[in-house]
Short mmCIF file of C-alpha atoms in Angstrom, two decimals:
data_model
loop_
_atom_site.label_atom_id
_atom_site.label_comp_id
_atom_site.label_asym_id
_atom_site.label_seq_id
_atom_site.Cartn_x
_atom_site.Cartn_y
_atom_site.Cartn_z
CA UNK A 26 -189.11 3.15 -31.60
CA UNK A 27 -186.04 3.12 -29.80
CA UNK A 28 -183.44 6.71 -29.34
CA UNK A 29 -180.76 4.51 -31.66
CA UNK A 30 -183.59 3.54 -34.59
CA UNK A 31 -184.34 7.53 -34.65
CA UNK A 32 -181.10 9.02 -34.54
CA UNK A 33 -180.12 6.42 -37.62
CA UNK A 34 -183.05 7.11 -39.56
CA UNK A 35 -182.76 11.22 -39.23
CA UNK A 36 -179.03 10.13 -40.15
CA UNK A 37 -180.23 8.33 -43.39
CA UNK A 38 -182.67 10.82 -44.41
CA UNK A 39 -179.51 13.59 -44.29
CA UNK A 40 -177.82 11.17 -46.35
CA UNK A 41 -180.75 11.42 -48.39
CA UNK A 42 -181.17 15.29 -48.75
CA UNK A 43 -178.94 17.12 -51.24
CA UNK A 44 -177.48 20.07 -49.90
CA UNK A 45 -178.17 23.10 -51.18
CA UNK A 46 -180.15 26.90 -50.14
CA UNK A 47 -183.95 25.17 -50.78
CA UNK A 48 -183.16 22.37 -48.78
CA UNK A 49 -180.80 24.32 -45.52
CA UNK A 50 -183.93 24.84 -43.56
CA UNK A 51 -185.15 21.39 -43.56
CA UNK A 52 -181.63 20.16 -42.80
CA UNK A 53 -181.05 22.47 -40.13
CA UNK A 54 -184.42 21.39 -38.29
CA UNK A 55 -182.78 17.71 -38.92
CA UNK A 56 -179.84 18.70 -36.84
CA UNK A 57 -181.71 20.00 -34.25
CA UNK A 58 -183.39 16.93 -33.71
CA UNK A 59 -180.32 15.06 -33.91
CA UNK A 60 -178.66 16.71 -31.18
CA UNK A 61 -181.48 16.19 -28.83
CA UNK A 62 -181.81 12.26 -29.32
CA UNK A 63 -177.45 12.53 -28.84
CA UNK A 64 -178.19 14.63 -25.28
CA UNK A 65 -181.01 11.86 -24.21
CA UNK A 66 -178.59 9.07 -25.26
CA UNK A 67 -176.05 10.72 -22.81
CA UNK A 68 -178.22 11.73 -19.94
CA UNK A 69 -180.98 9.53 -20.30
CA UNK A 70 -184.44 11.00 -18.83
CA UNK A 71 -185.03 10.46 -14.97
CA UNK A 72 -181.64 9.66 -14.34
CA UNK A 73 -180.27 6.20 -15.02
CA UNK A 74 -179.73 4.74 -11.51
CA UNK A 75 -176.83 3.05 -12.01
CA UNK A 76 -174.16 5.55 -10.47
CA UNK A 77 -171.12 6.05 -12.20
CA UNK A 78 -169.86 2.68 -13.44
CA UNK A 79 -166.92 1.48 -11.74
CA UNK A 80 -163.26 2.82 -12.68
CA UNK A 81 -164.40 5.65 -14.21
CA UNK A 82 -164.16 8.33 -10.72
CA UNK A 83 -160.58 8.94 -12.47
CA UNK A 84 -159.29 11.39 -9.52
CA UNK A 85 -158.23 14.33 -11.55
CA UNK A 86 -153.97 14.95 -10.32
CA UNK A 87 -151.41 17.58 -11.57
CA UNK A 88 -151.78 20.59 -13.71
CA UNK A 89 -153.59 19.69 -16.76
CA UNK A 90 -154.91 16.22 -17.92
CA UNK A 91 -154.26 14.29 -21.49
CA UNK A 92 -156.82 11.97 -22.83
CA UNK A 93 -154.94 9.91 -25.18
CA UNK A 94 -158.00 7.96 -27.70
CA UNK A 95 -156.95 5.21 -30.57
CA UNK A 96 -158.13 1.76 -31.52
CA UNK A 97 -156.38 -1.19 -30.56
CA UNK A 98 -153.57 -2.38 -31.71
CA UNK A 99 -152.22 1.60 -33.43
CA UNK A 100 -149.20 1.59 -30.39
CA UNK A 101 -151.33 3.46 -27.69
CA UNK A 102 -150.08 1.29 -24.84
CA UNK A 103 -146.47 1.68 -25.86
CA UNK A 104 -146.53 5.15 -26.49
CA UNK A 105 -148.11 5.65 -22.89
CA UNK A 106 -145.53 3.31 -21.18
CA UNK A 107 -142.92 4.88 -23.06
CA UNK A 108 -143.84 8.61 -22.43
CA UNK A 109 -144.43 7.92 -18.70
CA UNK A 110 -141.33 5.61 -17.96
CA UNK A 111 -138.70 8.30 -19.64
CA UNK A 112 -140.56 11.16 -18.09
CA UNK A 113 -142.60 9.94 -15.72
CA UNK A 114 -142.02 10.81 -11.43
CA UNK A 115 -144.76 8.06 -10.70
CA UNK A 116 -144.36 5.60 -13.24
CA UNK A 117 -147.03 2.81 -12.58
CA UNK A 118 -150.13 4.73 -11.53
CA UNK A 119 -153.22 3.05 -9.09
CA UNK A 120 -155.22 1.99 -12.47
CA UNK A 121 -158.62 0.91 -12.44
CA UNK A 122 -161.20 -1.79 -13.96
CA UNK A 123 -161.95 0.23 -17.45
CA UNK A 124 -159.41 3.62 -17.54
CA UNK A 125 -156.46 3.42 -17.06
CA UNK A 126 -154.21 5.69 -15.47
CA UNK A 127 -150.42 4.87 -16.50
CA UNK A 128 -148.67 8.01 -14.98
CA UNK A 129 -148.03 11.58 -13.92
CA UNK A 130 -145.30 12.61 -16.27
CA UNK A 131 -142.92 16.39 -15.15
CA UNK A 132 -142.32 18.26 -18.14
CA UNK A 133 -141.17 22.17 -17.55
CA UNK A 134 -141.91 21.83 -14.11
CA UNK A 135 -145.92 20.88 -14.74
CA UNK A 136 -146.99 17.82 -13.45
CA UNK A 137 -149.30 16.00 -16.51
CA UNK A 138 -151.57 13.06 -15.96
CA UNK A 139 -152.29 11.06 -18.98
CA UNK A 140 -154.89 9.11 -19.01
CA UNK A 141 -155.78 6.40 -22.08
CA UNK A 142 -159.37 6.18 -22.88
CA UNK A 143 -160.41 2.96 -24.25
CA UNK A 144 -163.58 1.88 -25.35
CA UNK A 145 -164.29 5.16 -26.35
CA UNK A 146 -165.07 4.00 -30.00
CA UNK A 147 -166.40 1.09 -29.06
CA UNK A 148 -170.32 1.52 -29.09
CA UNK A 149 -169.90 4.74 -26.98
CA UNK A 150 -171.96 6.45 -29.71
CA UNK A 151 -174.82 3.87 -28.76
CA UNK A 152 -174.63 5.32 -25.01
CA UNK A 153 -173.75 1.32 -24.44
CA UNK A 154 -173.12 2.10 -20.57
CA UNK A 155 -169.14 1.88 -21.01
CA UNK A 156 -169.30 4.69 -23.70
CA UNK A 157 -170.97 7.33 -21.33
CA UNK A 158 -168.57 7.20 -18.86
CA UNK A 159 -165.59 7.25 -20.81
CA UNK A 160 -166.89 10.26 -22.93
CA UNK A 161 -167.43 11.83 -19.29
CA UNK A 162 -164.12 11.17 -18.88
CA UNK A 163 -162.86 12.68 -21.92
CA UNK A 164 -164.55 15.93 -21.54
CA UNK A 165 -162.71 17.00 -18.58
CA UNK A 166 -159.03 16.51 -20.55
CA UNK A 167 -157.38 19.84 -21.15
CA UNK A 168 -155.85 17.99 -24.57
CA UNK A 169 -157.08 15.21 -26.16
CA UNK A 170 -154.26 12.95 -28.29
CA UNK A 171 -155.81 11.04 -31.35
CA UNK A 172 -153.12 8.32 -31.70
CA UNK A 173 -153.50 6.80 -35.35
CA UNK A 174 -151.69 4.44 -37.42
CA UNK A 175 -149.29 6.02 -40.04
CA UNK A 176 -150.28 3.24 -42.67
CA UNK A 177 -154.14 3.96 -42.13
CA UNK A 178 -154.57 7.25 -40.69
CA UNK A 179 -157.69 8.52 -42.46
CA UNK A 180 -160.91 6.28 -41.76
CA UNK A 181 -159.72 5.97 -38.21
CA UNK A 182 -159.63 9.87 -37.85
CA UNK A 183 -162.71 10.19 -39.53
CA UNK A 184 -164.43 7.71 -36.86
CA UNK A 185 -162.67 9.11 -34.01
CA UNK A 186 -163.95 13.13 -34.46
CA UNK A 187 -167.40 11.64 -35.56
CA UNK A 188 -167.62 9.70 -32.22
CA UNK A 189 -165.93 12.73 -30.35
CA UNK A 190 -168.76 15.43 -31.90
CA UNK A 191 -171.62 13.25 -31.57
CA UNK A 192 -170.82 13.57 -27.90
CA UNK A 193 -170.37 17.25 -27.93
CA UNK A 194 -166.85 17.16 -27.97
CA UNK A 195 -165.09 19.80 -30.50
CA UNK A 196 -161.70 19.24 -31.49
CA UNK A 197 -159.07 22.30 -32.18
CA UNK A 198 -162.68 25.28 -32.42
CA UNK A 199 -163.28 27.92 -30.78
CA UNK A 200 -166.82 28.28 -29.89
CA UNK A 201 -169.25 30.15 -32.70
CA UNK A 202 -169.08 34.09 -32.17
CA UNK A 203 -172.73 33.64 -31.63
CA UNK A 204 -174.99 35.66 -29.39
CA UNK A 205 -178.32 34.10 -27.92
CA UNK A 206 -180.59 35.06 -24.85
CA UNK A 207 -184.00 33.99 -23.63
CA UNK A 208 -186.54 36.42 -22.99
CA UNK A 209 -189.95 36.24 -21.76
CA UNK A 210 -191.91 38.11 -24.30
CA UNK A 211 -191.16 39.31 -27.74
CA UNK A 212 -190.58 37.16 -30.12
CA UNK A 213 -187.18 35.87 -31.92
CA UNK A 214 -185.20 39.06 -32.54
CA UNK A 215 -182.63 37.95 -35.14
CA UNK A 216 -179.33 40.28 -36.14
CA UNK A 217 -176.88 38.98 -38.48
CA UNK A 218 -173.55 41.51 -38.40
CA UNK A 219 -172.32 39.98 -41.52
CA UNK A 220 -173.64 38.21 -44.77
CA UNK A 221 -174.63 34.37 -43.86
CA UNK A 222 -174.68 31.52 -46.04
CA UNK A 223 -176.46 29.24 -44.52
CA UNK A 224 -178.76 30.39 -41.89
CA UNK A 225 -181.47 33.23 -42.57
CA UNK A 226 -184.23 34.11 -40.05
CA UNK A 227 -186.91 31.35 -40.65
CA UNK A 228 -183.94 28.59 -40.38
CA UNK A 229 -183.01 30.10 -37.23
CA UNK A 230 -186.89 30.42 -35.76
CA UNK A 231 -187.59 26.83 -36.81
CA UNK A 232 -184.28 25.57 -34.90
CA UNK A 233 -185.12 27.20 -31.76
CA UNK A 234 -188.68 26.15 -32.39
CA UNK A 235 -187.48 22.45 -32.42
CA UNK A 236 -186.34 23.24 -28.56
CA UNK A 237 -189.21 25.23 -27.80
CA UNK A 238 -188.15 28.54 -27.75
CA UNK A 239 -190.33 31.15 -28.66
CA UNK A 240 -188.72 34.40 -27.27
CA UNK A 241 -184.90 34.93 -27.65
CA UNK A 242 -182.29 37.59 -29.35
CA UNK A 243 -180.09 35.99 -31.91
CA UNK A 244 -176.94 37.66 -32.78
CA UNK A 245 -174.88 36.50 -35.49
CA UNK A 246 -171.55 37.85 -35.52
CA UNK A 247 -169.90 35.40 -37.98
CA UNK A 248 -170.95 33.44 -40.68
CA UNK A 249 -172.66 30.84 -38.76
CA UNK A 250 -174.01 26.82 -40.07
CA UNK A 251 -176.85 25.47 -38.28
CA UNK A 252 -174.11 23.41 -36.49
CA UNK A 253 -173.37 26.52 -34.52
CA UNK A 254 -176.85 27.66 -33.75
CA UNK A 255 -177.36 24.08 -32.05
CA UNK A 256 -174.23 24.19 -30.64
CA UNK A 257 -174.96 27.38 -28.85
CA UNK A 258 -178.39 26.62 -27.68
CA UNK A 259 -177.47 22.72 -26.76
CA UNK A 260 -174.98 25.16 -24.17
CA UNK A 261 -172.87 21.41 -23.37
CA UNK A 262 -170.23 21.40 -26.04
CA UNK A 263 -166.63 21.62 -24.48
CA UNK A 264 -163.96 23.08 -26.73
CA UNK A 265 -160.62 20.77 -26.24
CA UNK A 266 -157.81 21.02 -28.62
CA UNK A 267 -156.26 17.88 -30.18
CA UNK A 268 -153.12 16.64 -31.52
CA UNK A 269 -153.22 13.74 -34.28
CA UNK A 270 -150.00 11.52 -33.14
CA UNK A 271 -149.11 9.43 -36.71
CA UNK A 272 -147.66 6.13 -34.83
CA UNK A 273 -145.25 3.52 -36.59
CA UNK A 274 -143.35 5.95 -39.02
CA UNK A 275 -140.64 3.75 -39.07
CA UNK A 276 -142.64 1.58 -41.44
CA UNK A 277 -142.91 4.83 -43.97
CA UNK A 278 -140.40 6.24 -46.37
CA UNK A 279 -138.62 10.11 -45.80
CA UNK A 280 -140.67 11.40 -48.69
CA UNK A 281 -144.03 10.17 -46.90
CA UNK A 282 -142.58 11.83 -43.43
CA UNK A 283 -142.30 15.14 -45.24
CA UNK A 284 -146.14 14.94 -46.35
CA UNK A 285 -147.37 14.26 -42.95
CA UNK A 286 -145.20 16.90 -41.34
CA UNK A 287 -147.06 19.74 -43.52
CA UNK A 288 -150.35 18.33 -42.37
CA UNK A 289 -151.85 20.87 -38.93
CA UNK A 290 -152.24 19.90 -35.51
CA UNK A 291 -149.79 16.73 -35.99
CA UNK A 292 -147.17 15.31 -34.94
CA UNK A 293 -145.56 11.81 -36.06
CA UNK A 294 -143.55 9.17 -33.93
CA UNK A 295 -142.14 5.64 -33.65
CA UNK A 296 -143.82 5.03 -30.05
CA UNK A 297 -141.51 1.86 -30.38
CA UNK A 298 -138.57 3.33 -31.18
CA UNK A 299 -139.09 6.39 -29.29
CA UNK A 300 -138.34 8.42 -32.22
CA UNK A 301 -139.63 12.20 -31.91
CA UNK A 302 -141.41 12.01 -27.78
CA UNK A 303 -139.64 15.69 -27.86
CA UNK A 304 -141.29 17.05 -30.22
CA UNK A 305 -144.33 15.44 -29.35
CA UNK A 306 -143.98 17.08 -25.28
CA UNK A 307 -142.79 20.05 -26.83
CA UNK A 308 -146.24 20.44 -29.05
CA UNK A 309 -148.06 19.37 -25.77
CA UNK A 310 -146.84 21.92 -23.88
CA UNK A 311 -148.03 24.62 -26.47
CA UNK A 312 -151.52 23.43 -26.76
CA UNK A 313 -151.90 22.79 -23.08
CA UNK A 314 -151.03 26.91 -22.90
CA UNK A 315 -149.49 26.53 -19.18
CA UNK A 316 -147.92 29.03 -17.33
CA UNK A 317 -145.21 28.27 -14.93
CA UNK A 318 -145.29 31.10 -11.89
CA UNK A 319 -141.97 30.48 -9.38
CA UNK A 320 -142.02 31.63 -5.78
CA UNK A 321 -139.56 33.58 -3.97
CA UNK A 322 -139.75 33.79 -0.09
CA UNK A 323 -138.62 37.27 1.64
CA UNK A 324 -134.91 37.40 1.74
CA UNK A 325 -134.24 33.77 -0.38
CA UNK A 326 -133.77 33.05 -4.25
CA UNK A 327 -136.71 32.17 -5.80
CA UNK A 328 -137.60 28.36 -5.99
CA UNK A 329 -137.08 27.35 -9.94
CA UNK A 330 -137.88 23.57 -9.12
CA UNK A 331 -141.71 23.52 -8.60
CA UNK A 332 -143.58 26.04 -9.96
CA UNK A 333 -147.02 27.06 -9.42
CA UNK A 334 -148.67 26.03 -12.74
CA UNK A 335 -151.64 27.66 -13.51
CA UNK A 336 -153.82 27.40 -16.89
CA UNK A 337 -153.55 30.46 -19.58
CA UNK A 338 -156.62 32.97 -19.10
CA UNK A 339 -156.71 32.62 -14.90
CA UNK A 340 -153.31 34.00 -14.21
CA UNK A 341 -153.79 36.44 -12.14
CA UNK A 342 -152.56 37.23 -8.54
CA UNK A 343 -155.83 36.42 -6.74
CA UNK A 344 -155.68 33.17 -9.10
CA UNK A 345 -152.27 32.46 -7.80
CA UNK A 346 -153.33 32.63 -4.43
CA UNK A 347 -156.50 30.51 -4.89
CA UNK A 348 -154.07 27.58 -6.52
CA UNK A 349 -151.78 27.54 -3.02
CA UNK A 350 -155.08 27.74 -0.52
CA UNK A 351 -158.46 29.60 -0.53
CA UNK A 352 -157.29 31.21 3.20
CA UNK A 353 -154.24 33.14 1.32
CA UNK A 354 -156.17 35.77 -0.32
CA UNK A 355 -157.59 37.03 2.94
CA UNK A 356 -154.32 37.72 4.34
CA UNK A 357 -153.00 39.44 0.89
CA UNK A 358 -151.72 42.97 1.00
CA UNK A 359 -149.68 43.13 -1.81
CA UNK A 360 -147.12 40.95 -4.33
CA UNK A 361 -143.98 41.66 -5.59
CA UNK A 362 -143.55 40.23 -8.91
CA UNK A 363 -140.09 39.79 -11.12
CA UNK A 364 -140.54 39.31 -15.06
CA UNK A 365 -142.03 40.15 -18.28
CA UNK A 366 -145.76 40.95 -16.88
CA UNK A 367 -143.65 43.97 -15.22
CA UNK A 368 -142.38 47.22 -16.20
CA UNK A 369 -139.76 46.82 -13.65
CA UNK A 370 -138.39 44.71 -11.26
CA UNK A 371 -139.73 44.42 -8.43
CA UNK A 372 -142.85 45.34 -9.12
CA UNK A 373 -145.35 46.04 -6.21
CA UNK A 374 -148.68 44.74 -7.13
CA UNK A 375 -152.24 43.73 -6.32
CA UNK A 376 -154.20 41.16 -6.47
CA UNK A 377 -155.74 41.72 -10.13
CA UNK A 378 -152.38 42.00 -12.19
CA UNK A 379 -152.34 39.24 -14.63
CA UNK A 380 -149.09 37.87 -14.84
CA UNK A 381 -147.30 35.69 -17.22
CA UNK A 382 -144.78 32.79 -17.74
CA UNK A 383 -141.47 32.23 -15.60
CA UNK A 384 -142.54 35.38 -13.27
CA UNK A 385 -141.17 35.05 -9.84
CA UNK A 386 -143.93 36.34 -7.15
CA UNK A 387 -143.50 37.47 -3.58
CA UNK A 388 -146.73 37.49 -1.07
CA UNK A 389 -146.91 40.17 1.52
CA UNK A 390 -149.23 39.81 4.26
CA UNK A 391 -151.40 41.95 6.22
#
């Protein structure tokens, strides 16, 4: 029996099961299993021989990368060409076979590459060689863009995140507050720090029985599904935030704009008519959580044109110096460092201080 003929038949016997506290265990074992046959339709066993497929080695340029996904026909193209010919320093990037590349657009100084992902819905959930690569592809985006039509937003969203998650891809999650740790002896050691709903102990030692493990401390410090619990122990899920662009809203009435505005973690447009690209950067730029770090040599202004962009959470000096070349940090002494990260200005230093948007930074040398 083939990976595909399992995974749909564990699918249809979910579809099967009602959901309710006598039944959670059985599901949750049902998960499990699903999320193994997903893993050995991505990485099938003993390697599949076939290197990467071509066009897919997309070289990875600029500060941050956008993965923009959508079926045909929703306005994908035009909202790409669009974005990248009004913003874009290289307009017509080197594109290949499968992925394209149309452009490294400058917004607030960062340099974004957007990248359109097709092909990703079509039969990538069967691992169909194309789908592998593009979902490879995806998982390396700092943002992913979910570009839907306005008339028929839902089922296409629906399809979209279930092709995204059955790849391990979460959209807009943080990962589950869970704690888990192989051991060599002792059993499953389970801890739950508040109530749970769904999982109790012998849901939990069947899951990790389903992967073979036999000795591990579980800590649950949230109310966790089984979802999580595989999640955690799979250890391949990559966390990317997304932003549903509602294309073609000047086929919709004022009233329906005011709906779709309320909805989260969207953002409607006329990629035609270029109505609303603005806001659209603008919510980028927030859920890409940049920080822009400008450069001031001894005795000049600082340089506000090109800033040093580096992602939020590795902003720190040491970082900083990393970004420019790996040599700097053995020649660091100190920094001097203008801005809100300081409590005044100048402020000397070292290499640990964590510093924030628009600071200006000054290297000194040994």
């Amino acid at each position: 029996m083939s990976i595909l003929a399992k995974i749909a038949e564990i699918e249809n016997e979910m579809a099967r099961t009602q959901r309710n506290k006598a039944t959670a265990h059985h599901l949750g074992l049902l998960k499990a299993r699903l999320a193994k046959l997903r893993r050995e339709l991505i990485t099938p066993k003993g390697g599949s021989g076939g290197g990467t497929g071509e066009g897919f080695d997309v070289a990875k340029t600029g500060d941050a990368r956008v993965g923009f996904v959508g079926f045909p026909s929703v306005g994908k193209s035009t909202l790409l060409s669009n974005l990248a010919g009004v913003y874009s320093e290289v307009a017509a990037y080197e594109f290949t076979t499968l992925t394209t590349v149309p452009g490294v657009i400058r917004y607030k100084g960062a340099k974004i590459q957007l990248l359109d992902l097709p092909g990703i819905i079509e039969g990538a959930k069967d691992g169909k060689g194309r789908g592998r690569q593009v979902i490879a592809v995806a998982r390396t985006c700092n943002l992913i863009l979910i570009v839907l039509d306005v008339l028929k937003p839902l089922v296409h969203k629906k399809l979209i995140e279930h092709e995204l998650e059955g790849f391990g891809i979460r959209l807009n999650k943080q990962p589950p507050n869970i704690g888990f740790k192989k051991k060599d002896k002792g059993g499953i050691n389970f801890t739950a720090t508040c109530a749970q709903s769904e999982l109790d102990a012998e849901t939990v030692k069947s899951i990790l029985a389903e992967y073979k493990i036999h000795n591990a401390d579980i800590t649950l410090r949230s109310d966790s599904t089984a979802d999580d619990l595989i999640d955690v122990v799979e250890g391949n899920r990559v966390y990317i935030p997304c932003i549903y662009v509602l294309n073609k809203i000047d086929q919709i009435s004022i009233e329906e704009l005011d709906i779709i505005y309320k909805v989260p973690h969207t953002v409607p447009i006329s990629a035609h008519h270029r109505w609303n690209f603005d806001d659209l950067l603008e919510r980028m730029w927030d859920y890409l959580q940049l920080v822009r770090i400008y450069t001031k040599p001894k005795g000049q202004l600082p340089d506000y044109t090109s800033p040093v962009v580096l992602p939020d959470g590795r902003t720190a000096v040491e970082d900083f110096c990393l970004k420019i070349h790996k040599n700097l940090i053995k020649e660091f002494k100190y920094a001097l460092v203008w801005g809100s990260s300081v409590k005044h200005n100048p402020q000397k230093v070292g290499k640990d201080h964590v510093m924030e948007d628009e600071d200006v930074i000054q290297l000194v040398k040994k």
